[in-house]
Amino acid sequence: MKTEMKTAGWENKVRRVVPYTPGEQPKRKDVIKLNTNECPYPPSPKVKQALEHFGEESLRLYPDPQSLDLVEALADYYHVGKDQVFVGVGSDDVLALSFLTFFNSDKPVLFPDITYSFYDVWADLYRIPYQCQPLDDNFRLKKEDYMVENGGIIFPNPNAPTGLMEDIEVVEEIIAANPDSVVIVDEAYVDFGCTSVIPLVEKYENLLVVQTFSKSRAMAGMRIGYAIGSPKLIGYLNDVKFSFNSYTMNRLTLACGRACVEDEDYFREITQKIIATRERIKPELKRLGFLFQDSRANFIFARHETISAAELFEALKADGIFVRHWNKPRISEYLRITIGTDEEMDRLIAWLENYMESRRA
């Protein structure tokens, strides 16, 4: 006879959340992986050199808790002060600490209903009230929705998973309208043809801009993220970091991160290659019946005019081509397709052509 397990008393004290679900990491090697927006090219050759010259004996020592080598490189690159730069273990770490630091009131934090799906997870984890503001029918921000009383604001630009960029004028209007709240602009995909709002940090003390090495700098495996803002904002972030974990960045990551920042030519080369591939593939997808808006990220968010996203997702996966699909309101018919190499994208187009031909037969 089956008996029900009684819930242990200690479980009533557990902080429970529904965790973020990342894109699938297939174990097979013979796949085309277009589901997690990783860069299809290797990191800078200077990163390889940093790896080769890294002294393993230094691993016995703690890393610099202030990560000054990397902070200085980023400060020089963006022409800001060292006291305006914060680094962490991927932008997820930086954003999570930012939620904990800046969203600390009984008023709701505002972010879009279609956006990076970690935002509501962090809000739930830290017991932060939040409100999702619906994008319009074209998946655009409605700026007036962010000009109401709030406990903070965060949104990506360009947005994820839609890939759409909001004009810098719209972003500035939102920042200017909220002097009593911290506004976080998540620029994970900004390097693929968008304009960063980093210059606005000199004008607005309440603006924090977050970027990552995972996409345009081809270092998702190293986990490097950073924020740029006013010295006061960065000071508060560091206070929380040093109350949580002083040694977040390891020595090898710091060395490779600095080497990556110092190779701007290579950075420009691979981002331009990805942009060129994205623009070449757009008309090919349209020819095959896909509908999408003008992505400015390293992916395309598209739906097919006659074939369901779920069907395409499963059929692609069965043949070793991984894309991203969410069974969520408003976007259940969309696939997010990362831009891979030219060869990978050509193989995707050929597969789609064959699949659609077989359905017509």
Tab-separated table of C-alpha atoms in Angstrom:
chain	number	residue	atom	x	y	z
A	1	MET	CA	0.000	0.000	0.000
A	2	LYS	CA	1.409	3.348	-1.066
A	3	THR	CA	1.615	5.969	1.668
A	4	GLU	CA	2.012	9.684	1.135
A	5	MET	CA	5.235	11.198	2.375
A	6	LYS	CA	4.674	13.832	4.998
A	7	THR	CA	6.324	17.169	4.294
A	8	ALA	CA	9.195	17.673	6.709
A	9	GLY	CA	8.918	20.698	8.934
A	10	TRP	CA	12.155	22.189	7.649
A	11	GLU	CA	10.743	22.283	4.102
A	12	ASN	CA	8.276	24.939	5.165
A	13	LYS	CA	11.251	27.237	5.682
A	14	VAL	CA	12.820	26.627	2.261
A	15	ARG	CA	12.926	29.519	-0.201
A	16	ARG	CA	11.260	28.007	-3.267
A	17	VAL	CA	11.389	29.405	-6.784
A	18	VAL	CA	10.768	28.148	-10.304
A	19	PRO	CA	14.302	28.178	-11.776
A	20	TYR	CA	15.429	29.596	-15.088
A	21	THR	CA	15.604	27.035	-17.889
A	22	PRO	CA	18.680	27.550	-20.103
A	23	GLY	CA	18.943	26.423	-23.702
A	24	GLU	CA	19.706	22.752	-24.165
A	25	GLN	CA	23.375	21.799	-24.263
A	26	PRO	CA	23.406	18.663	-26.462
A	27	LYS	CA	25.976	16.010	-25.656
A	28	ARG	CA	26.288	14.967	-29.298
A	29	LYS	CA	29.114	16.529	-31.289
A	30	ASP	CA	27.568	16.153	-34.743
A	31	VAL	CA	24.993	18.932	-34.303
A	32	ILE	CA	24.388	22.456	-35.499
A	33	LYS	CA	23.881	24.398	-32.281
A	34	LEU	CA	21.798	27.492	-32.911
A	35	ASN	CA	19.895	27.640	-29.628
A	36	THR	CA	21.953	29.562	-27.053
A	37	ASN	CA	23.296	32.598	-28.966
A	38	GLU	CA	26.926	31.612	-28.547
A	39	CYS	CA	29.466	33.079	-30.936
A	40	PRO	CA	30.283	30.632	-33.766
A	41	TYR	CA	33.917	31.775	-33.880
A	42	PRO	CA	36.768	31.217	-31.407
A	43	PRO	CA	37.965	33.952	-29.037
A	44	SER	CA	40.724	36.369	-29.938
A	45	PRO	CA	44.162	34.843	-30.650
A	46	LYS	CA	45.380	37.024	-27.780
A	47	VAL	CA	43.196	34.954	-25.458
A	48	LYS	CA	44.979	31.826	-26.677
A	49	GLN	CA	48.306	33.503	-25.962
A	50	ALA	CA	47.129	34.431	-22.472
A	51	LEU	CA	46.191	30.795	-21.855
A	52	GLU	CA	49.563	29.558	-23.092
A	53	HIS	CA	51.494	31.987	-20.904
A	54	PHE	CA	49.384	31.575	-17.809
A	55	GLY	CA	51.523	30.274	-14.954
A	56	GLU	CA	49.781	27.383	-13.228
A	57	GLU	CA	51.711	28.078	-10.038
A	58	SER	CA	49.618	31.212	-9.554
A	59	LEU	CA	46.495	29.091	-9.120
A	60	ARG	CA	47.446	28.497	-5.498
A	61	LEU	CA	46.904	32.209	-4.839
A	62	TYR	CA	43.609	34.036	-4.497
A	63	PRO	CA	42.724	36.315	-7.404
A	64	ASP	CA	42.580	40.081	-7.036
A	65	PRO	CA	39.194	40.688	-5.363
A	66	GLN	CA	38.899	44.037	-7.163
A	67	SER	CA	39.722	42.487	-10.573
A	68	LEU	CA	41.737	45.598	-11.350
A	69	ASP	CA	43.458	44.340	-14.510
A	70	LEU	CA	40.128	43.681	-16.191
A	71	VAL	CA	38.440	46.745	-14.714
A	72	GLU	CA	41.257	48.968	-16.015
A	73	ALA	CA	41.060	47.429	-19.493
A	74	LEU	CA	37.313	48.012	-19.675
A	75	ALA	CA	37.618	51.541	-18.274
A	76	ASP	CA	40.217	52.404	-20.928
A	77	TYR	CA	38.102	50.825	-23.679
A	78	TYR	CA	34.960	52.771	-22.783
A	79	HIS	CA	36.746	55.953	-21.664
A	80	VAL	CA	35.265	55.908	-18.174
A	81	GLY	CA	36.762	55.884	-14.708
A	82	LYS	CA	37.798	52.681	-12.985
A	83	ASP	CA	35.250	53.534	-10.311
A	84	GLN	CA	32.546	53.299	-12.991
A	85	VAL	CA	33.180	49.636	-13.865
A	86	PHE	CA	31.980	46.489	-12.094
A	87	VAL	CA	32.818	42.953	-13.245
A	88	GLY	CA	31.269	39.608	-12.389
A	89	VAL	CA	30.910	35.970	-13.380
A	90	GLY	CA	28.909	36.523	-16.539
A	91	SER	CA	26.233	39.180	-16.929
A	92	ASP	CA	23.849	36.886	-15.030
A	93	ASP	CA	25.975	37.347	-11.917
A	94	VAL	CA	26.141	41.105	-12.466
A	95	LEU	CA	22.387	41.345	-13.031
A	96	ALA	CA	21.513	39.149	-10.047
A	97	LEU	CA	23.655	41.319	-7.773
A	98	SER	CA	22.073	44.411	-9.312
A	99	PHE	CA	18.585	43.110	-8.487
A	100	LEU	CA	19.719	42.463	-4.918
A	101	THR	CA	21.388	45.868	-4.611
A	102	PHE	CA	19.060	48.306	-6.343
A	103	PHE	CA	15.561	46.828	-6.273
A	104	ASN	CA	14.853	47.224	-2.582
A	105	SER	CA	11.413	48.759	-2.082
A	106	ASP	CA	7.765	47.752	-1.843
A	107	LYS	CA	7.076	49.207	-5.273
A	108	PRO	CA	7.148	46.895	-8.301
A	109	VAL	CA	10.141	46.604	-10.585
A	110	LEU	CA	9.076	47.004	-14.204
A	111	PHE	CA	10.225	44.918	-17.171
A	112	PRO	CA	8.637	43.702	-20.428
A	113	ASP	CA	6.357	40.683	-20.612
A	114	ILE	CA	8.467	39.253	-23.442
A	115	THR	CA	12.065	39.514	-22.336
A	116	TYR	CA	14.988	37.653	-20.801
A	117	SER	CA	13.300	35.013	-18.668
A	118	PHE	CA	15.787	35.279	-15.799
A	119	TYR	CA	14.332	38.631	-14.642
A	120	ASP	CA	11.241	37.191	-12.972
A	121	VAL	CA	13.330	34.364	-11.490
A	122	TRP	CA	15.618	36.823	-9.680
A	123	ALA	CA	12.640	38.892	-8.577
A	124	ASP	CA	10.974	35.807	-7.120
A	125	LEU	CA	14.225	34.613	-5.519
A	126	TYR	CA	14.831	37.920	-3.748
A	127	ARG	CA	11.120	38.505	-3.011
A	128	ILE	CA	11.081	41.650	-5.117
A	129	PRO	CA	7.637	42.796	-6.308
A	130	TYR	CA	7.491	43.175	-10.078
A	131	GLN	CA	5.141	43.979	-12.909
A	132	CYS	CA	5.493	42.856	-16.515
A	133	GLN	CA	4.655	45.625	-18.975
A	134	PRO	CA	3.205	44.240	-22.244
A	135	LEU	CA	5.105	44.960	-25.418
A	136	ASP	CA	2.896	46.308	-28.194
A	137	ASP	CA	1.692	44.183	-31.111
A	138	ASN	CA	5.004	44.796	-32.886
A	139	PHE	CA	7.008	43.669	-29.824
A	140	ARG	CA	8.057	47.245	-29.018
A	141	LEU	CA	8.318	48.926	-25.629
A	142	LYS	CA	5.514	51.321	-24.764
A	143	LYS	CA	7.541	54.021	-23.079
A	144	GLU	CA	4.572	55.433	-21.177
A	145	ASP	CA	4.333	52.123	-19.285
A	146	TYR	CA	7.683	52.941	-17.700
A	147	MET	CA	6.714	56.441	-16.642
A	148	VAL	CA	4.678	55.326	-13.649
A	149	GLU	CA	5.612	54.845	-10.004
A	150	ASN	CA	8.027	51.916	-9.657
A	151	GLY	CA	10.801	50.333	-7.630
A	152	GLY	CA	13.210	50.072	-10.574
A	153	ILE	CA	13.294	49.304	-14.286
A	154	ILE	CA	15.175	46.760	-16.382
A	155	PHE	CA	14.954	45.839	-20.050
A	156	PRO	CA	17.322	44.494	-22.703
A	157	ASN	CA	18.255	46.556	-25.738
A	158	PRO	CA	18.144	44.967	-28.212
A	159	ASN	CA	15.457	42.858	-26.625
A	160	ALA	CA	15.741	39.146	-26.078
A	161	PRO	CA	14.253	37.035	-27.509
A	162	THR	CA	12.812	39.398	-30.145
A	163	GLY	CA	16.116	40.986	-31.246
A	164	LEU	CA	14.481	44.398	-31.697
A	165	MET	CA	16.337	47.592	-30.848
A	166	GLU	CA	14.698	50.574	-29.213
A	167	ASP	CA	15.929	53.982	-30.353
A	168	ILE	CA	18.346	55.605	-27.934
A	169	GLU	CA	15.935	58.556	-27.671
A	170	VAL	CA	13.224	56.265	-26.289
A	171	VAL	CA	15.638	54.726	-23.804
A	172	GLU	CA	16.779	58.156	-22.633
A	173	GLU	CA	13.194	59.316	-22.148
A	174	ILE	CA	12.594	56.367	-19.820
A	175	ILE	CA	15.790	57.036	-17.855
A	176	ALA	CA	15.067	60.756	-17.554
A	177	ALA	CA	11.495	60.112	-16.391
A	178	ASN	CA	12.697	57.937	-13.488
A	179	PRO	CA	15.268	59.910	-11.469
A	180	ASP	CA	14.158	58.166	-8.260
A	181	SER	CA	14.697	54.637	-9.614
A	182	VAL	CA	17.674	52.724	-10.951
A	183	VAL	CA	17.218	51.938	-14.643
A	184	ILE	CA	19.210	48.935	-15.890
A	185	VAL	CA	19.734	48.545	-19.630
A	186	ASP	CA	20.860	45.015	-20.447
A	187	GLU	CA	23.022	45.273	-23.578
A	188	ALA	CA	24.024	41.635	-24.038
A	189	TYR	CA	23.495	41.899	-27.813
A	190	VAL	CA	24.362	45.542	-28.434
A	191	ASP	CA	27.491	44.852	-30.494
A	192	PHE	CA	25.596	43.390	-33.456
A	193	GLY	CA	24.555	46.694	-34.972
A	194	CYS	CA	23.033	48.740	-32.140
A	195	THR	CA	23.887	51.929	-30.286
A	196	SER	CA	24.969	51.599	-26.659
A	197	VAL	CA	23.664	53.972	-24.015
A	198	ILE	CA	26.963	53.848	-22.104
A	199	PRO	CA	27.644	57.541	-22.929
A	200	LEU	CA	24.495	58.417	-20.971
A	201	VAL	CA	26.009	57.250	-17.667
A	202	GLU	CA	27.792	60.605	-17.470
A	203	LYS	CA	24.415	62.339	-17.640
A	204	TYR	CA	22.251	60.061	-15.490
A	205	GLU	CA	23.430	58.871	-12.077
A	206	ASN	CA	20.588	56.302	-11.982
A	207	LEU	CA	21.616	54.442	-15.168
A	208	LEU	CA	23.415	51.087	-15.073
A	209	VAL	CA	24.454	49.459	-18.368
A	210	VAL	CA	25.256	45.735	-18.340
A	211	GLN	CA	27.184	43.859	-21.047
A	212	THR	CA	28.803	40.452	-21.466
A	213	PHE	CA	31.733	38.635	-23.073
A	214	SER	CA	29.499	35.665	-23.914
A	215	LYS	CA	28.142	36.828	-27.280
A	216	SER	CA	30.235	39.254	-29.306
A	217	ARG	CA	33.508	38.416	-27.556
A	218	ALA	CA	33.170	34.625	-27.966
A	219	MET	CA	33.877	33.798	-24.332
A	220	ALA	CA	30.658	32.264	-22.975
A	221	GLY	CA	32.714	29.491	-21.374
A	222	MET	CA	34.808	31.953	-19.365
A	223	ARG	CA	31.788	33.712	-17.772
A	224	ILE	CA	32.622	37.412	-17.806
A	225	GLY	CA	30.069	40.165	-17.429
A	226	TYR	CA	30.352	43.799	-16.479
A	227	ALA	CA	28.389	46.905	-15.629
A	228	ILE	CA	29.140	50.549	-16.267
A	229	GLY	CA	27.479	53.315	-14.300
A	230	SER	CA	28.051	56.239	-11.982
A	231	PRO	CA	30.693	55.840	-9.262
A	232	LYS	CA	27.914	55.840	-6.676
A	233	LEU	CA	26.040	52.940	-8.332
A	234	ILE	CA	29.225	50.926	-8.779
A	235	GLY	CA	30.186	51.601	-5.167
A	236	TYR	CA	26.903	50.170	-3.930
A	237	LEU	CA	27.331	47.120	-6.179
A	238	ASN	CA	30.797	46.491	-4.791
A	239	ASP	CA	29.484	46.783	-1.232
A	240	VAL	CA	27.037	43.960	-1.941
A	241	LYS	CA	29.635	41.883	-3.795
A	242	PHE	CA	32.124	42.093	-0.928
A	243	SER	CA	29.345	41.137	1.484
A	244	PHE	CA	28.598	38.078	-0.619
A	245	ASN	CA	31.775	36.702	-2.243
A	246	SER	CA	34.986	38.692	-2.575
A	247	TYR	CA	36.706	36.345	-5.033
A	248	THR	CA	34.207	36.029	-7.870
A	249	MET	CA	36.631	36.182	-10.812
A	250	ASN	CA	39.447	33.627	-11.051
A	251	ARG	CA	42.972	34.506	-12.156
A	252	LEU	CA	42.807	32.740	-15.514
A	253	THR	CA	39.526	34.413	-16.445
A	254	LEU	CA	40.891	37.840	-15.523
A	255	ALA	CA	43.996	37.340	-17.702
A	256	CYS	CA	41.974	36.118	-20.678
A	257	GLY	CA	39.388	38.850	-20.250
A	258	ARG	CA	41.972	41.594	-20.411
A	259	ALA	CA	43.609	40.037	-23.479
A	260	CYS	CA	40.231	39.889	-25.190
A	261	VAL	CA	39.438	43.561	-24.546
A	262	GLU	CA	42.816	44.593	-25.920
A	263	ASP	CA	42.183	42.938	-29.313
A	264	GLU	CA	39.601	45.318	-30.786
A	265	ASP	CA	40.451	44.421	-34.390
A	266	TYR	CA	39.468	40.806	-33.901
A	267	PHE	CA	36.321	41.824	-31.993
A	268	ARG	CA	35.238	44.022	-34.905
A	269	GLU	CA	36.072	41.300	-37.409
A	270	ILE	CA	33.889	38.582	-35.885
A	271	THR	CA	30.948	40.850	-35.063
A	272	GLN	CA	30.915	42.128	-38.639
A	273	LYS	CA	31.013	38.545	-39.942
A	274	ILE	CA	28.001	37.642	-37.811
A	275	ILE	CA	26.107	40.752	-38.930
A	276	ALA	CA	26.868	39.975	-42.593
A	277	THR	CA	25.646	36.383	-42.200
A	278	ARG	CA	22.485	37.548	-40.417
A	279	GLU	CA	21.639	40.005	-43.182
A	280	ARG	CA	22.324	37.413	-45.894
A	281	ILE	CA	20.076	34.849	-44.220
A	282	LYS	CA	17.104	37.172	-43.664
A	283	PRO	CA	15.890	37.106	-47.310
A	284	GLU	CA	16.490	33.350	-47.469
A	285	LEU	CA	14.182	32.776	-44.497
A	286	LYS	CA	11.572	35.117	-45.956
A	287	ARG	CA	11.688	33.199	-49.231
A	288	LEU	CA	10.859	30.051	-47.283
A	289	GLY	CA	7.808	31.623	-45.635
A	290	PHE	CA	9.217	32.898	-42.350
A	291	LEU	CA	7.939	36.131	-40.850
A	292	PHE	CA	10.067	38.275	-38.535
A	293	GLN	CA	11.011	41.825	-37.707
A	294	ASP	CA	14.404	43.420	-38.144
A	295	SER	CA	16.678	41.693	-35.639
A	296	ARG	CA	19.711	43.644	-34.473
A	297	ALA	CA	21.100	40.779	-32.399
A	298	ASN	CA	23.035	37.605	-33.232
A	299	PHE	CA	19.780	35.722	-33.740
A	300	ILE	CA	16.506	35.945	-35.641
A	301	PHE	CA	13.145	35.523	-33.904
A	302	ALA	CA	10.814	34.122	-36.526
A	303	ARG	CA	7.566	32.271	-37.133
A	304	HIS	CA	6.484	30.383	-40.220
A	305	GLU	CA	3.321	31.421	-42.003
A	306	THR	CA	1.936	27.851	-42.197
A	307	ILE	CA	4.052	25.453	-40.098
A	308	SER	CA	3.886	25.485	-36.303
A	309	ALA	CA	6.990	26.355	-34.336
A	310	ALA	CA	6.630	23.201	-32.245
A	311	GLU	CA	6.660	21.010	-35.363
A	312	LEU	CA	9.698	22.713	-36.818
A	313	PHE	CA	11.535	22.676	-33.490
A	314	GLU	CA	11.091	18.923	-33.043
A	315	ALA	CA	11.884	18.096	-36.673
A	316	LEU	CA	15.056	20.208	-36.618
A	317	LYS	CA	16.164	18.681	-33.337
A	318	ALA	CA	15.612	15.147	-34.643
A	319	ASP	CA	18.072	15.927	-37.436
A	320	GLY	CA	20.656	17.496	-35.127
A	321	ILE	CA	19.826	21.183	-35.616
A	322	PHE	CA	19.067	22.901	-32.311
A	323	VAL	CA	17.106	26.163	-32.134
A	324	ARG	CA	15.145	27.685	-29.203
A	325	HIS	CA	11.393	27.454	-28.677
A	326	TRP	CA	9.263	28.688	-25.784
A	327	ASN	CA	5.746	27.417	-25.213
A	328	LYS	CA	4.668	30.739	-23.744
A	329	PRO	CA	1.839	33.184	-24.434
A	330	ARG	CA	2.352	35.452	-27.469
A	331	ILE	CA	5.560	33.731	-28.602
A	332	SER	CA	4.640	30.039	-28.846
A	333	GLU	CA	4.745	30.171	-32.650
A	334	TYR	CA	8.226	31.676	-32.774
A	335	LEU	CA	11.662	30.107	-33.004
A	336	ARG	CA	14.835	31.909	-31.975
A	337	ILE	CA	17.576	30.993	-34.421
A	338	THR	CA	21.141	31.884	-33.456
A	339	ILE	CA	23.348	33.093	-36.295
A	340	GLY	CA	26.047	30.484	-36.846
A	341	THR	CA	28.808	30.296	-39.407
A	342	ASP	CA	27.940	30.705	-43.086
A	343	GLU	CA	28.243	26.945	-43.525
A	344	GLU	CA	25.917	26.229	-40.600
A	345	MET	CA	23.315	28.692	-41.829
A	346	ASP	CA	23.482	27.307	-45.366
A	347	ARG	CA	22.883	23.832	-43.964
A	348	LEU	CA	19.896	25.156	-42.024
A	349	ILE	CA	18.410	26.719	-45.167
A	350	ALA	CA	18.985	23.526	-47.151
A	351	TRP	CA	17.292	21.487	-44.418
A	352	LEU	CA	14.293	23.825	-44.386
A	353	GLU	CA	13.989	23.637	-48.169
A	354	ASN	CA	14.027	19.828	-48.085
A	355	TYR	CA	11.584	19.670	-45.182
A	356	MET	CA	9.060	21.951	-46.847
A	357	GLU	CA	9.374	20.083	-50.125
A	358	SER	CA	8.705	16.785	-48.341
A	359	ARG	CA	5.574	18.237	-46.719
A	360	ARG	CA	4.227	19.281	-50.111
A	361	ALA	CA	4.881	15.852	-51.663
